[in-house]
């Protein structure tokens, strides 16, 4: 399974490199990250789609990569783990705000309050999937 921690490990190896260019071998390097060749390839594809690297692919699984400054910025701001933590915090905040709003509504809006409270409960339970 591809996790934010694994993607950050790959990204870390790219941004700590002494040059902005590096190479990888999908067949050999996937074991370094504890993923399959297909998962490692998918991570590289995502990094390329995000504009963090540009790739030149060769037969046999070798990839030459050029790392962008955006990759460094993203990594320095917490990377994929930081992005997930921020999402989790925002979802928790939204759930708490919805619960508060449901409690603050007048009694004649009880149906709306119950709907809002159920949305808040659903959001809070979804946060558990981010641990």
PDB file of C-alpha atoms in Angstrom:
ATOM      1  CA  UNK A   1       0.000   0.000   0.000  1.00  0.00           C
ATOM      2  CA  UNK A   2       1.279   3.447  -0.886  1.00  0.00           C
ATOM      3  CA  UNK A   3       1.275   5.700   2.164  1.00  0.00           C
ATOM      4  CA  UNK A   4       2.136   9.376   2.619  1.00  0.00           C
ATOM      5  CA  UNK A   5       5.199   8.248   4.573  1.00  0.00           C
ATOM      6  CA  UNK A   6       6.483   6.193   1.627  1.00  0.00           C
ATOM      7  CA  UNK A   7       5.872   9.052  -0.801  1.00  0.00           C
ATOM      8  CA  UNK A   8       7.722  11.399   1.552  1.00  0.00           C
ATOM      9  CA  UNK A   9      10.626   8.927   1.713  1.00  0.00           C
ATOM     10  CA  UNK A  10      10.878   8.947  -2.103  1.00  0.00           C
ATOM     11  CA  UNK A  11      10.508  12.733  -2.205  1.00  0.00           C
ATOM     12  CA  UNK A  12      13.119  13.143   0.527  1.00  0.00           C
ATOM     13  CA  UNK A  13      15.647  11.130  -1.439  1.00  0.00           C
ATOM     14  CA  UNK A  14      15.024  13.363  -4.448  1.00  0.00           C
ATOM     15  CA  UNK A  15      15.330  16.712  -2.671  1.00  0.00           C
ATOM     16  CA  UNK A  16      18.358  15.870  -0.511  1.00  0.00           C
ATOM     17  CA  UNK A  17      20.340  14.895  -3.589  1.00  0.00           C
ATOM     18  CA  UNK A  18      23.349  17.106  -4.198  1.00  0.00           C
ATOM     19  CA  UNK A  19      22.130  17.858  -7.706  1.00  0.00           C
ATOM     20  CA  UNK A  20      18.766  18.634  -9.195  1.00  0.00           C
ATOM     21  CA  UNK A  21      19.115  15.598 -11.455  1.00  0.00           C
ATOM     22  CA  UNK A  22      19.089  11.965 -10.439  1.00  0.00           C
ATOM     23  CA  UNK A  23      18.223   8.539 -11.755  1.00  0.00           C
ATOM     24  CA  UNK A  24      16.287   5.566 -10.505  1.00  0.00           C
ATOM     25  CA  UNK A  25      15.810   1.979 -11.523  1.00  0.00           C
ATOM     26  CA  UNK A  26      12.242   0.811 -10.962  1.00  0.00           C
ATOM     27  CA  UNK A  27      13.324  -2.820 -10.709  1.00  0.00           C
ATOM     28  CA  UNK A  28      16.084  -2.312  -8.163  1.00  0.00           C
ATOM     29  CA  UNK A  29      14.973   0.721  -6.168  1.00  0.00           C
ATOM     30  CA  UNK A  30      11.404  -0.345  -5.354  1.00  0.00           C
ATOM     31  CA  UNK A  31      12.693  -2.653  -2.611  1.00  0.00           C
ATOM     32  CA  UNK A  32      14.415   0.339  -0.984  1.00  0.00           C
ATOM     33  CA  UNK A  33      10.968   1.759  -0.229  1.00  0.00           C
ATOM     34  CA  UNK A  34       9.222  -1.538   0.504  1.00  0.00           C
ATOM     35  CA  UNK A  35       6.834  -1.270  -2.437  1.00  0.00           C
ATOM     36  CA  UNK A  36       6.229  -3.166  -5.634  1.00  0.00           C
ATOM     37  CA  UNK A  37       7.588  -1.998  -8.974  1.00  0.00           C
ATOM     38  CA  UNK A  38       4.096  -0.872  -9.963  1.00  0.00           C
ATOM     39  CA  UNK A  39       3.613   1.108  -6.748  1.00  0.00           C
ATOM     40  CA  UNK A  40       7.005   2.773  -7.108  1.00  0.00           C
ATOM     41  CA  UNK A  41       6.200   3.638 -10.714  1.00  0.00           C
ATOM     42  CA  UNK A  42       2.858   5.108  -9.587  1.00  0.00           C
ATOM     43  CA  UNK A  43       4.635   7.303  -7.017  1.00  0.00           C
ATOM     44  CA  UNK A  44       7.046   8.570  -9.678  1.00  0.00           C
ATOM     45  CA  UNK A  45       4.077   9.206 -12.010  1.00  0.00           C
ATOM     46  CA  UNK A  46       2.293  11.215  -9.306  1.00  0.00           C
ATOM     47  CA  UNK A  47       5.384  13.292  -8.555  1.00  0.00           C
ATOM     48  CA  UNK A  48       5.680  14.024 -12.268  1.00  0.00           C
ATOM     49  CA  UNK A  49       1.993  14.975 -12.583  1.00  0.00           C
ATOM     50  CA  UNK A  50       2.386  17.302  -9.597  1.00  0.00           C
ATOM     51  CA  UNK A  51       5.255  19.037 -11.410  1.00  0.00           C
ATOM     52  CA  UNK A  52       7.847  17.993  -8.821  1.00  0.00           C
ATOM     53  CA  UNK A  53       9.970  16.082 -11.330  1.00  0.00           C
ATOM     54  CA  UNK A  54      10.359  15.712 -15.065  1.00  0.00           C
ATOM     55  CA  UNK A  55      11.254  12.259 -16.298  1.00  0.00           C
ATOM     56  CA  UNK A  56      13.000  10.619 -19.188  1.00  0.00           C
ATOM     57  CA  UNK A  57      12.098   6.933 -19.199  1.00  0.00           C
ATOM     58  CA  UNK A  58      14.186   4.160 -20.711  1.00  0.00           C
ATOM     59  CA  UNK A  59      13.472   0.536 -21.522  1.00  0.00           C
ATOM     60  CA  UNK A  60      14.208  -1.751 -18.612  1.00  0.00           C
ATOM     61  CA  UNK A  61      12.868   0.568 -15.908  1.00  0.00           C
ATOM     62  CA  UNK A  62      15.560   3.237 -15.717  1.00  0.00           C
ATOM     63  CA  UNK A  63      14.293   6.799 -15.252  1.00  0.00           C
ATOM     64  CA  UNK A  64      16.354   9.989 -15.328  1.00  0.00           C
ATOM     65  CA  UNK A  65      14.697  12.729 -13.294  1.00  0.00           C
ATOM     66  CA  UNK A  66      15.092  16.462 -12.906  1.00  0.00           C
ATOM     67  CA  UNK A  67      13.780  17.751  -9.580  1.00  0.00           C
ATOM     68  CA  UNK A  68      11.944  21.082  -9.467  1.00  0.00           C
ATOM     69  CA  UNK A  69      12.147  23.745  -6.783  1.00  0.00           C
ATOM     70  CA  UNK A  70       8.448  23.085  -6.121  1.00  0.00           C
ATOM     71  CA  UNK A  71       9.424  19.632  -4.852  1.00  0.00           C
ATOM     72  CA  UNK A  72      11.772  21.215  -2.335  1.00  0.00           C
ATOM     73  CA  UNK A  73       9.118  23.706  -1.222  1.00  0.00           C
ATOM     74  CA  UNK A  74       6.470  21.003  -0.817  1.00  0.00           C
ATOM     75  CA  UNK A  75       8.837  18.782   1.160  1.00  0.00           C
ATOM     76  CA  UNK A  76       9.934  21.683   3.390  1.00  0.00           C
ATOM     77  CA  UNK A  77       6.272  22.426   4.168  1.00  0.00           C
ATOM     78  CA  UNK A  78       5.700  18.915   5.488  1.00  0.00           C
ATOM     79  CA  UNK A  79       5.280  16.891   2.317  1.00  0.00           C
ATOM     80  CA  UNK A  80       2.528  14.334   1.947  1.00  0.00           C
ATOM     81  CA  UNK A  81       2.349  13.594   5.682  1.00  0.00           C
ATOM     82  CA  UNK A  82       1.947  17.295   6.435  1.00  0.00           C
ATOM     83  CA  UNK A  83      -0.730  17.576   3.754  1.00  0.00           C
ATOM     84  CA  UNK A  84      -2.649  14.680   5.326  1.00  0.00           C
ATOM     85  CA  UNK A  85      -2.327  16.157   8.817  1.00  0.00           C
ATOM     86  CA  UNK A  86      -3.671  19.479   7.571  1.00  0.00           C
ATOM     87  CA  UNK A  87      -6.605  17.761   5.875  1.00  0.00           C
ATOM     88  CA  UNK A  88      -7.373  15.822   9.048  1.00  0.00           C
ATOM     89  CA  UNK A  89      -7.217  18.987  11.176  1.00  0.00           C
ATOM     90  CA  UNK A  90      -9.528  20.832   8.772  1.00  0.00           C
ATOM     91  CA  UNK A  91     -12.036  17.968   8.769  1.00  0.00           C
ATOM     92  CA  UNK A  92     -12.000  17.846  12.570  1.00  0.00           C
ATOM     93  CA  UNK A  93     -12.525  21.616  12.725  1.00  0.00           C
ATOM     94  CA  UNK A  94     -15.414  21.415  10.265  1.00  0.00           C
ATOM     95  CA  UNK A  95     -17.019  18.636  12.299  1.00  0.00           C
ATOM     96  CA  UNK A  96     -16.725  20.649  15.513  1.00  0.00           C
ATOM     97  CA  UNK A  97     -18.113  23.775  13.847  1.00  0.00           C
ATOM     98  CA  UNK A  98     -21.089  21.814  12.492  1.00  0.00           C
ATOM     99  CA  UNK A  99     -21.778  20.352  15.936  1.00  0.00           C
ATOM    100  CA  UNK A 100     -21.627  23.841  17.477  1.00  0.00           C
ATOM    101  CA  UNK A 101     -23.923  25.243  14.807  1.00  0.00           C
ATOM    102  CA  UNK A 102     -26.427  22.453  15.402  1.00  0.00           C
ATOM    103  CA  UNK A 103     -26.490  23.237  19.138  1.00  0.00           C
ATOM    104  CA  UNK A 104     -26.837  26.980  18.547  1.00  0.00           C
ATOM    105  CA  UNK A 105     -29.879  26.709  16.261  1.00  0.00           C
ATOM    106  CA  UNK A 106     -33.236  27.680  17.722  1.00  0.00           C
ATOM    107  CA  UNK A 107     -35.589  24.860  18.808  1.00  0.00           C
ATOM    108  CA  UNK A 108     -37.908  25.570  15.856  1.00  0.00           C
ATOM    109  CA  UNK A 109     -35.039  24.472  13.597  1.00  0.00           C
ATOM    110  CA  UNK A 110     -34.662  21.100  15.288  1.00  0.00           C
ATOM    111  CA  UNK A 111     -34.801  19.130  12.022  1.00  0.00           C
ATOM    112  CA  UNK A 112     -32.012  21.210  10.496  1.00  0.00           C
ATOM    113  CA  UNK A 113     -30.000  20.907  13.709  1.00  0.00           C
ATOM    114  CA  UNK A 114     -30.313  17.125  13.637  1.00  0.00           C
ATOM    115  CA  UNK A 115     -29.168  17.011  10.003  1.00  0.00           C
ATOM    116  CA  UNK A 116     -26.186  19.214  10.797  1.00  0.00           C
ATOM    117  CA  UNK A 117     -25.322  17.118  13.835  1.00  0.00           C
ATOM    118  CA  UNK A 118     -25.437  13.916  11.768  1.00  0.00           C
ATOM    119  CA  UNK A 119     -23.125  15.487   9.177  1.00  0.00           C
ATOM    120  CA  UNK A 120     -20.746  16.485  11.971  1.00  0.00           C
ATOM    121  CA  UNK A 121     -20.816  12.959  13.377  1.00  0.00           C
ATOM    122  CA  UNK A 122     -20.119  11.474   9.946  1.00  0.00           C
ATOM    123  CA  UNK A 123     -17.198  13.836   9.419  1.00  0.00           C
ATOM    124  CA  UNK A 124     -15.724  13.054  12.823  1.00  0.00           C
ATOM    125  CA  UNK A 125     -15.981   9.309  12.200  1.00  0.00           C
ATOM    126  CA  UNK A 126     -14.275   9.731   8.808  1.00  0.00           C
ATOM    127  CA  UNK A 127     -11.312  11.362  10.530  1.00  0.00           C
ATOM    128  CA  UNK A 128     -10.487   7.930  11.964  1.00  0.00           C
ATOM    129  CA  UNK A 129      -9.538   6.750   8.484  1.00  0.00           C
ATOM    130  CA  UNK A 130      -6.669   9.254   8.416  1.00  0.00           C
ATOM    131  CA  UNK A 131      -4.764   7.726  11.357  1.00  0.00           C
TER     132      UNK A 131
END
